[in-house]
GROMACS .gro file of C-alpha atoms in nm:
model
  408
    1MET     CA    1  -0.691   0.409  -2.986
    2MET     CA    2  -0.342   0.479  -2.857
    3GLU     CA    3  -0.111   0.178  -2.878
    4THR     CA    4   0.047   0.067  -2.552
    5SER     CA    5   0.426   0.068  -2.552
    6PRO     CA    6   0.625  -0.242  -2.445
    7LYS     CA    7   0.746  -0.048  -2.141
    8GLU     CA    8   0.388   0.024  -2.030
    9LYS     CA    9   0.286  -0.338  -2.090
   10ILE     CA   10   0.568  -0.468  -1.870
   11ALA     CA   11   0.477  -0.218  -1.598
   12ASN     CA   12   0.110  -0.313  -1.623
   13TYR     CA   13   0.173  -0.689  -1.596
   14THR     CA   14   0.423  -0.642  -1.313
   15VAL     CA   15   0.189  -0.425  -1.107
   16ILE     CA   16  -0.110  -0.655  -1.161
   17ALA     CA   17   0.092  -0.963  -1.060
   18VAL     CA   18   0.216  -0.791  -0.744
   19LEU     CA   19  -0.130  -0.661  -0.647
   20VAL     CA   20  -0.284  -1.007  -0.691
   21LEU     CA   21  -0.009  -1.181  -0.493
   22LEU     CA   22   0.017  -0.922  -0.214
   23PRO     CA   23  -0.289  -1.033  -0.011
   24VAL     CA   24  -0.199  -1.402  -0.057
   25ILE     CA   25   0.155  -1.348   0.069
   26GLY     CA   26   0.026  -1.115   0.341
   27HIS     CA   27  -0.201  -1.390   0.475
   28SER     CA   28   0.089  -1.634   0.489
   29GLY     CA   29   0.288  -1.405   0.717
   30GLY     CA   30   0.401  -1.124   0.490
   31VAL     CA   31   0.765  -1.231   0.474
   32GLY     CA   32   0.738  -1.280   0.098
   33VAL     CA   33   0.644  -0.915   0.054
   34ALA     CA   34   1.017  -0.840   0.042
   35ALA     CA   35   1.050  -1.062  -0.265
   36LEU     CA   36   0.759  -0.884  -0.437
   37ALA     CA   37   0.909  -0.544  -0.360
   38PHE     CA   38   1.250  -0.662  -0.481
   39ILE     CA   39   1.110  -0.775  -0.815
   40ILE     CA   40   0.909  -0.459  -0.874
   41GLY     CA   41   1.205  -0.250  -0.753
   42LEU     CA   42   1.432  -0.409  -1.015
   43SER     CA   43   1.170  -0.325  -1.277
   44GLY     CA   44   1.162   0.029  -1.142
   45ILE     CA   45   1.539   0.064  -1.184
   46PHE     CA   46   1.509  -0.056  -1.545
   47PHE     CA   47   1.231   0.195  -1.621
   48HIS     CA   48   1.418   0.474  -1.444
   49LEU     CA   49   1.735   0.415  -1.644
   50LYS     CA   50   1.538   0.387  -1.970
   51SER     CA   51   1.372   0.724  -1.904
   52LEU     CA   52   1.703   0.907  -1.855
   53ARG     CA   53   1.870   1.057  -2.156
   54ILE     CA   54   2.195   1.168  -1.998
   55LYS     CA   55   2.278   1.022  -1.657
   56PHE     CA   56   2.139   0.867  -1.343
   57ASN     CA   57   1.922   1.102  -1.137
   58TRP     CA   58   2.071   1.124  -0.786
   59SER     CA   59   1.796   1.266  -0.567
   60LEU     CA   60   1.871   1.389  -0.215
   61THR     CA   61   1.635   1.129  -0.070
   62PHE     CA   62   1.816   0.846  -0.248
   63ILE     CA   63   2.158   0.978  -0.141
   64LEU     CA   64   2.053   0.998   0.225
   65LEU     CA   65   1.904   0.649   0.210
   66ALA     CA   66   2.228   0.516   0.061
   67LEU     CA   67   2.438   0.693   0.325
   68PHE     CA   68   2.220   0.557   0.606
   69LEU     CA   69   2.241   0.199   0.475
   70THR     CA   70   2.616   0.237   0.424
   71TRP     CA   71   2.660   0.352   0.784
   72LEU     CA   72   2.449   0.058   0.894
   73CYS     CA   73   2.699  -0.175   0.726
   74VAL     CA   74   2.993   0.010   0.883
   75THR     CA   75   2.851  -0.037   1.234
   76SER     CA   76   2.868  -0.414   1.185
   77LEU     CA   77   3.246  -0.381   1.226
   78TRP     CA   78   3.213  -0.328   1.602
   79SER     CA   79   2.892  -0.521   1.661
   80PRO     CA   80   2.925  -0.813   1.907
   81TYR     CA   81   2.676  -1.003   1.690
   82GLN     CA   82   2.868  -1.185   1.417
   83PRO     CA   83   2.645  -1.406   1.200
   84ASP     CA   84   2.779  -1.712   1.019
   85ASP     CA   85   2.589  -1.636   0.697
   86VAL     CA   86   2.792  -1.522   0.397
   87LEU     CA   87   2.509  -1.291   0.295
   88THR     CA   88   2.464  -1.098   0.617
   89ASN     CA   89   2.146  -0.912   0.704
   90TYR     CA   90   2.311  -0.572   0.683
   91PHE     CA   91   2.442  -0.645   0.332
   92LYS     CA   92   2.102  -0.777   0.221
   93LEU     CA   93   1.929  -0.472   0.368
   94PHE     CA   94   2.176  -0.243   0.188
   95VAL     CA   95   2.102  -0.402  -0.149
   96MET     CA   96   1.729  -0.453  -0.096
   97GLY     CA   97   1.673  -0.109   0.055
   98LEU     CA   98   1.823   0.068  -0.246
   99ILE     CA   99   1.621  -0.150  -0.484
  100PHE     CA  100   1.297  -0.104  -0.286
  101TYR     CA  101   1.338   0.270  -0.338
  102PHE     CA  102   1.244   0.227  -0.705
  103CYS     CA  103   0.915   0.041  -0.645
  104PRO     CA  104   0.702   0.355  -0.700
  105VAL     CA  105   0.862   0.410  -1.043
  106VAL     CA  106   0.673   0.112  -1.187
  107PHE     CA  107   0.337   0.244  -1.065
  108LYS     CA  108   0.427   0.586  -1.203
  109THR     CA  109   0.492   0.432  -1.547
  110LEU     CA  110   0.134   0.303  -1.586
  111ALA     CA  111  -0.087   0.462  -1.852
  112PRO     CA  112  -0.428   0.602  -1.740
  113PRO     CA  113  -0.631   0.297  -1.861
  114SER     CA  114  -0.390   0.065  -1.681
  115ILE     CA  115  -0.418   0.275  -1.366
  116LEU     CA  116  -0.794   0.219  -1.359
  117THR     CA  117  -0.749  -0.156  -1.409
  118ALA     CA  118  -0.478  -0.178  -1.143
  119THR     CA  119  -0.693   0.020  -0.897
  120ARG     CA  120  -0.987  -0.217  -0.936
  121ILE     CA  121  -0.766  -0.524  -0.912
  122PHE     CA  122  -0.605  -0.383  -0.597
  123LEU     CA  123  -0.943  -0.321  -0.433
  124VAL     CA  124  -1.092  -0.660  -0.523
  125ALA     CA  125  -0.779  -0.861  -0.434
  126THR     CA  126  -0.710  -0.675  -0.110
  127LEU     CA  127  -1.068  -0.680   0.018
  128LEU     CA  128  -1.105  -1.050  -0.064
  129GLY     CA  129  -0.771  -1.115   0.105
  130ALA     CA  130  -0.885  -0.918   0.409
  131LEU     CA  131  -1.207  -1.120   0.424
  132ILE     CA  132  -1.005  -1.444   0.429
  133VAL     CA  133  -0.778  -1.308   0.703
  134PHE     CA  134  -1.079  -1.208   0.914
  135ALA     CA  135  -1.245  -1.548   0.855
  136ASP     CA  136  -0.926  -1.729   0.956
  137ILE     CA  137  -0.911  -1.535   1.283
  138PHE     CA  138  -1.284  -1.572   1.356
  139THR     CA  139  -1.263  -1.952   1.307
  140ASP     CA  140  -0.954  -1.994   1.528
  141TYR     CA  141  -0.715  -2.040   1.233
  142LYS     CA  142  -0.915  -2.315   1.062
  143ILE     CA  143  -0.810  -2.184   0.719
  144THR     CA  144  -0.445  -2.194   0.823
  145TYR     CA  145  -0.484  -2.547   0.960
  146PHE     CA  146  -0.658  -2.656   0.640
  147LEU     CA  147  -0.372  -2.525   0.427
  148ASN     CA  148  -0.105  -2.638   0.673
  149PRO     CA  149  -0.254  -2.920   0.883
  150PRO     CA  150  -0.073  -3.022   1.203
  151THR     CA  151   0.091  -3.362   1.179
  152GLU     CA  152   0.092  -3.433   1.552
  153ALA     CA  153  -0.138  -3.322   1.834
  154ASP     CA  154   0.151  -3.197   2.046
  155LEU     CA  155   0.251  -2.953   1.770
  156LEU     CA  156  -0.087  -2.780   1.776
  157LYS     CA  157   0.022  -2.525   2.035
  158ASP     CA  158   0.326  -2.424   1.832
  159LEU     CA  159   0.118  -2.411   1.515
  160SER     CA  160  -0.133  -2.182   1.688
  161ARG     CA  161   0.144  -1.947   1.795
  162ASN     CA  162   0.288  -1.939   1.444
  163ALA     CA  163  -0.057  -1.882   1.296
  164LYS     CA  164  -0.117  -1.590   1.530
  165MET     CA  165   0.217  -1.432   1.441
  166ASN     CA  166   0.150  -1.472   1.069
  167LEU     CA  167  -0.193  -1.315   1.101
  168ASP     CA  168  -0.050  -1.035   1.317
  169ARG     CA  169   0.169  -0.943   1.021
  170ALA     CA  170  -0.127  -0.979   0.784
  171LEU     CA  171  -0.329  -0.739   1.001
  172SER     CA  172  -0.036  -0.495   1.015
  173LEU     CA  173  -0.021  -0.498   0.636
  174LEU     CA  174  -0.394  -0.426   0.621
  175VAL     CA  175  -0.346  -0.133   0.859
  176LEU     CA  176  -0.082   0.000   0.622
  177LEU     CA  177  -0.337  -0.030   0.340
  178ILE     CA  178  -0.623   0.148   0.522
  179ALA     CA  179  -0.568   0.486   0.357
  180PRO     CA  180  -0.520   0.350   0.000
  181ILE     CA  181  -0.827   0.128   0.033
  182ILE     CA  182  -1.055   0.406   0.161
  183ILE     CA  183  -0.940   0.671  -0.086
  184MET     CA  184  -0.955   0.434  -0.384
  185LEU     CA  185  -1.299   0.312  -0.281
  186LYS     CA  186  -1.399   0.678  -0.266
  187SER     CA  187  -1.280   0.733  -0.622
  188GLN     CA  188  -1.451   0.421  -0.760
  189PHE     CA  189  -1.776   0.355  -0.573
  190LYS     CA  190  -2.073   0.567  -0.476
  191ASN     CA  191  -2.127   0.364  -0.157
  192TRP     CA  192  -1.763   0.383  -0.055
  193LYS     CA  193  -1.847   0.483   0.301
  194ILE     CA  194  -2.037   0.158   0.364
  195LEU     CA  195  -1.759  -0.056   0.217
  196SER     CA  196  -1.494   0.134   0.413
  197PHE     CA  197  -1.691   0.099   0.735
  198LEU     CA  198  -1.728  -0.278   0.689
  199PHE     CA  199  -1.355  -0.313   0.619
  200LEU     CA  200  -1.260  -0.109   0.926
  201ILE     CA  201  -1.500  -0.297   1.153
  202GLY     CA  202  -1.361  -0.629   1.031
  203LEU     CA  203  -1.006  -0.506   1.084
  204MET     CA  204  -1.076  -0.387   1.439
  205ILE     CA  205  -1.263  -0.703   1.540
  206GLY     CA  206  -0.991  -0.919   1.384
  207SER     CA  207  -0.721  -0.725   1.571
  208TYR     CA  208  -0.914  -0.761   1.896
  209LEU     CA  209  -0.965  -1.136   1.856
  210ASN     CA  210  -0.600  -1.185   1.763
  211ASN     CA  211  -0.488  -0.979   2.066
  212LEU     CA  212  -0.316  -0.723   1.842
  213SER     CA  213  -0.387  -0.402   2.032
  214VAL     CA  214  -0.149  -0.212   1.803
  215GLY     CA  215  -0.385  -0.290   1.517
  216ASN     CA  216  -0.678  -0.109   1.676
  217ILE     CA  217  -0.466   0.180   1.805
  218SER     CA  218  -0.320   0.231   1.458
  219THR     CA  219  -0.659   0.202   1.288
  220PHE     CA  220  -0.810   0.478   1.502
  221ALA     CA  221  -0.500   0.694   1.453
  222VAL     CA  222  -0.502   0.651   1.074
  223ILE     CA  223  -0.869   0.744   1.051
  224PHE     CA  224  -0.815   1.046   1.275
  225VAL     CA  225  -0.525   1.181   1.072
  226MET     CA  226  -0.711   1.119   0.745
  227LEU     CA  227  -1.009   1.324   0.869
  228PHE     CA  228  -0.765   1.594   0.980
  229ALA     CA  229  -0.604   1.589   0.634
  230PHE     CA  230  -0.941   1.636   0.465
  231LYS     CA  231  -0.987   1.950   0.675
  232PHE     CA  232  -0.627   2.076   0.653
  233PRO     CA  233  -0.476   1.916   0.341
  234ASP     CA  234  -0.173   2.143   0.311
  235ILE     CA  235  -0.029   2.114   0.659
  236THR     CA  236  -0.120   1.759   0.769
  237PRO     CA  237   0.141   1.562   0.568
  238LYS     CA  238   0.409   1.806   0.682
  239ILE     CA  239   0.306   1.759   1.045
  240MET     CA  240   0.325   1.381   1.000
  241ILE     CA  241   0.674   1.405   0.851
  242PHE     CA  242   0.786   1.624   1.143
  243ILE     CA  243   0.644   1.380   1.400
  244SER     CA  244   0.807   1.086   1.221
  245ALA     CA  245   1.146   1.258   1.223
  246CYS     CA  246   1.110   1.343   1.593
  247SER     CA  247   1.020   0.980   1.671
  248ILE     CA  248   1.368   0.887   1.550
  249LEU     CA  249   1.570   1.182   1.674
  250PHE     CA  250   1.425   1.188   2.026
  251ALA     CA  251   1.378   0.814   2.073
  252PRO     CA  252   1.638   0.799   2.357
  253LEU     CA  253   1.402   1.016   2.560
  254LEU     CA  254   1.141   0.741   2.536
  255ALA     CA  255   1.403   0.489   2.651
  256LEU     CA  256   1.499   0.712   2.945
  257ILE     CA  257   1.138   0.764   3.053
  258SER     CA  258   1.071   0.391   3.024
  259SER     CA  259   1.371   0.313   3.243
  260GLN     CA  260   1.225   0.538   3.513
  261ILE     CA  261   0.873   0.400   3.478
  262MET     CA  262   1.004   0.051   3.550
  263ASN     CA  263   1.046   0.156   3.914
  264VAL     CA  264   0.666   0.189   3.937
  265ASP     CA  265   0.423  -0.098   3.987
  266LEU     CA  266   0.297  -0.191   3.638
  267GLY     CA  267   0.072  -0.476   3.740
  268SER     CA  268  -0.238  -0.303   3.604
  269ILE     CA  269  -0.122  -0.274   3.241
  270PRO     CA  270  -0.131  -0.553   2.981
  271GLU     CA  271   0.171  -0.781   2.980
  272SER     CA  272   0.262  -0.698   2.618
  273TRP     CA  273   0.286  -0.327   2.701
  274GLU     CA  274   0.485  -0.396   3.017
  275HIS     CA  275   0.725  -0.595   2.800
  276ARG     CA  276   0.762  -0.299   2.566
  277LEU     CA  277   0.847  -0.071   2.856
  278GLN     CA  278   1.096  -0.329   2.984
  279MET     CA  279   1.265  -0.340   2.644
  280TRP     CA  280   1.277   0.036   2.595
  281GLY     CA  281   1.402   0.095   2.949
  282TYR     CA  282   1.669  -0.174   2.912
  283CYS     CA  283   1.797  -0.003   2.597
  284TRP     CA  284   1.861   0.334   2.768
  285PRO     CA  285   2.191   0.241   2.938
  286GLU     CA  286   2.291   0.048   2.625
  287ILE     CA  287   2.237   0.357   2.408
  288ILE     CA  288   2.449   0.581   2.629
  289LYS     CA  289   2.738   0.331   2.618
  290HIS     CA  290   2.812   0.441   2.261
  291PRO     CA  291   2.582   0.737   2.190
  292PHE     CA  292   2.761   0.861   1.878
  293ILE     CA  293   2.846   0.550   1.677
  294GLY     CA  294   2.607   0.298   1.831
  295ASN     CA  295   2.667  -0.055   1.953
  296GLY     CA  296   2.667  -0.212   1.607
  297PHE     CA  297   2.416  -0.375   1.375
  298ASP     CA  298   2.186  -0.631   1.540
  299VAL     CA  299   2.346  -0.589   1.882
  300ALA     CA  300   2.010  -0.665   2.045
  301ARG     CA  301   2.042  -1.027   1.930
  302THR     CA  302   2.325  -1.069   2.181
  303TYR     CA  303   2.123  -0.962   2.486
  304THR     CA  304   2.034  -1.254   2.712
  305ASP     CA  305   1.891  -1.085   3.024
  306SER     CA  306   1.541  -1.192   3.118
  307TRP     CA  307   1.254  -1.082   3.339
  308VAL     CA  308   0.961  -1.262   3.502
  309THR     CA  309   0.611  -1.153   3.401
  310LYS     CA  310   0.328  -1.111   3.649
  311THR     CA  311   0.204  -1.455   3.538
  312GLY     CA  312   0.537  -1.611   3.636
  313VAL     CA  313   0.675  -1.662   3.283
  314SER     CA  314   1.043  -1.587   3.221
  315LEU     CA  315   1.104  -1.389   2.899
  316LYS     CA  316   1.404  -1.228   2.736
  317ILE     CA  317   1.386  -0.855   2.803
  318VAL     CA  318   1.482  -0.767   2.445
  319SER     CA  319   1.341  -1.025   2.207
  320LEU     CA  320   1.561  -0.984   1.895
  321HIS     CA  321   1.484  -0.612   1.868
  322PRO     CA  322   1.339  -0.336   2.090
  323HIS     CA  323   1.006  -0.305   1.903
  324ASN     CA  324   1.065   0.064   1.834
  325ALA     CA  325   1.236   0.188   1.518
  326GLY     CA  326   1.383   0.501   1.676
  327ILE     CA  327   1.533   0.319   1.974
  328HIS     CA  328   1.657   0.047   1.740
  329VAL     CA  329   1.833   0.302   1.517
  330TRP     CA  330   2.000   0.468   1.816
  331LEU     CA  331   2.093   0.137   1.977
  332ASP     CA  332   2.267   0.004   1.665
  333THR     CA  333   2.387   0.316   1.481
  334GLY     CA  334   2.402   0.596   1.741
  335LEU     CA  335   2.361   0.967   1.677
  336ILE     CA  336   2.518   0.943   1.331
  337GLY     CA  337   2.261   0.690   1.216
  338ALA     CA  338   1.977   0.883   1.380
  339LEU     CA  339   2.079   1.205   1.201
  340LEU     CA  340   2.099   1.025   0.865
  341ALA     CA  341   1.758   0.863   0.921
  342THR     CA  342   1.607   1.195   1.028
  343GLY     CA  343   1.757   1.368   0.725
  344PHE     CA  344   1.609   1.101   0.499
  345ILE     CA  345   1.263   1.159   0.649
  346PHE     CA  346   1.285   1.538   0.618
  347SER     CA  347   1.398   1.502   0.255
  348LEU     CA  348   1.051   1.360   0.183
  349LEU     CA  349   0.887   1.696   0.253
  350ARG     CA  350   0.929   1.829  -0.101
  351PRO     CA  351   0.804   1.522  -0.295
  352ILE     CA  352   0.516   1.475  -0.052
  353SER     CA  353   0.411   1.840  -0.084
  354ARG     CA  354   0.420   1.796  -0.461
  355HIS     CA  355   0.185   1.497  -0.452
  356ALA     CA  356  -0.051   1.606  -0.171
  357TYR     CA  357  -0.226   1.873  -0.377
  358SER     CA  358  -0.585   1.772  -0.294
  359PRO     CA  359  -0.772   1.664   0.020
  360ASP     CA  360  -0.797   1.305  -0.104
  361ARG     CA  361  -0.428   1.280  -0.182
  362SER     CA  362  -0.334   1.449   0.144
  363ALA     CA  363  -0.550   1.203   0.338
  364LEU     CA  364  -0.397   0.910   0.150
  365ILE     CA  365  -0.039   1.017   0.215
  366SER     CA  366  -0.101   1.123   0.576
  367GLY     CA  367  -0.277   0.794   0.652
  368ILE     CA  368   0.012   0.592   0.513
  369ILE     CA  369   0.266   0.789   0.717
  370MET     CA  370   0.065   0.744   1.036
  371ALA     CA  371   0.037   0.368   0.981
  372VAL     CA  372   0.412   0.338   0.917
  373LEU     CA  373   0.492   0.556   1.219
  374LEU     CA  374   0.281   0.368   1.474
  375ILE     CA  375   0.352   0.013   1.361
  376SER     CA  376   0.725   0.085   1.332
  377SER     CA  377   0.723   0.244   1.678
  378LEU     CA  378   0.531  -0.032   1.853
  379SER     CA  379   0.574  -0.364   1.675
  380TYR     CA  380   0.863  -0.441   1.445
  381GLY     CA  381   1.237  -0.400   1.435
  382ALA     CA  382   1.390  -0.132   1.216
  383TRP     CA  383   1.561  -0.385   0.987
  384LYS     CA  384   1.270  -0.609   0.885
  385PHE     CA  385   1.300  -0.670   0.509
  386TRP     CA  386   0.932  -0.745   0.458
  387TRP     CA  387   0.824  -0.427   0.637
  388TRP     CA  388   1.061  -0.212   0.431
  389GLY     CA  389   0.926  -0.375   0.115
  390ALA     CA  390   0.566  -0.324   0.222
  391ILE     CA  391   0.625   0.047   0.288
  392PHE     CA  392   0.780   0.115  -0.053
  393LEU     CA  393   0.510  -0.087  -0.228
  394VAL     CA  394   0.235   0.108  -0.056
  395ILE     CA  395   0.407   0.437  -0.144
  396GLY     CA  396   0.378   0.325  -0.506
  397LEU     CA  397   0.000   0.303  -0.468
  398ILE     CA  398  -0.009   0.683  -0.447
  399HIS     CA  399   0.046   0.684  -0.825
  400LEU     CA  400  -0.277   0.488  -0.880
  401MET     CA  401  -0.472   0.798  -0.783
  402PRO     CA  402  -0.613   1.004  -1.072
  403LYS     CA  403  -0.393   1.298  -1.161
  404LYS     CA  404  -0.670   1.533  -1.054
  405CYS     CA  405  -0.848   1.400  -0.747
  406GLU     CA  406  -1.142   1.618  -0.654
  407LYS     CA  407  -1.305   1.606  -0.313
  408LYS     CA  408  -1.646   1.437  -0.329
   0.00000   0.00000   0.00000
């Protein structure tokens, strides 16, 4: 029997700990995912440096990521939003983003026996975690209230809102994990289709009950692109990369169209989608104020204009961020930031083509990209630490696939 090296043991224990904690932290709102990704990213840097005999390996993807994060910090110089914190968000994102990049290295370091163990732990922990999330939603957050009971009756409304937001993030994380779960079930269980179907049904019902329409839209889209990847494994990941790059580069067009749509009666669409259109449309004139260098990091936090919903509730038009990564990048960093972000995305073409050499792997990678694309375009701001960490962690799961993954 081959003896496991200390390096492989550390990687194995780190991955197992992260995979066990991921669904627990996801259920509590997902914010702690950034800490998990930070820890495993630091381990990845250590393993990467240990594996190099001569010097640090500066890949094009890493260089573009570093340049984008550097430009993000530079834009803070002219941003009207000036936080009081010593450790500002742009500095934390710069450090964390570069460390997150090395998360996949730890998964890549695992030996074949450890890969099998990690895969099974991932499936058991994630599916059990998903079951708890679904049960919490189905019982009107009774699990959340049991773990965090309200102290006063008048706080119940606030607690319900917080519970919904936490479970929204938990559902978003599960959407991000759809492709890894299905493909790993396929590689481990004969009845993988039944288990996958039950997971997807639970996810869609949970999203519906929690009023997270993005969850169901993203679920259908991920399944569609995975089926497409099974049929056309070579081209599908490349198409997804192209669409993702265009979603950043041409985001101002979405803002312009939204600004024109706001002149039409939108009373027939759901309030959450009307709010999105309001935000995107509001950002169009802000983008063209400084189209090349942007308005500065976190400028949206300074916007105070409001609008009245069809139910008579007054809301801020832009609530912290515009709920679209492309518009957010343009708003804060301008054309320069958009070009750097687009270049980073296109730089992924070569490594993705290298890993998507079978239908299963192509479906896994394409499904992950679709989930990232839709949720980033419809739900969260571009600078959310936990979402960045979740993305890099899930990219690492690609290395849990067998080296030769045959279509079954």
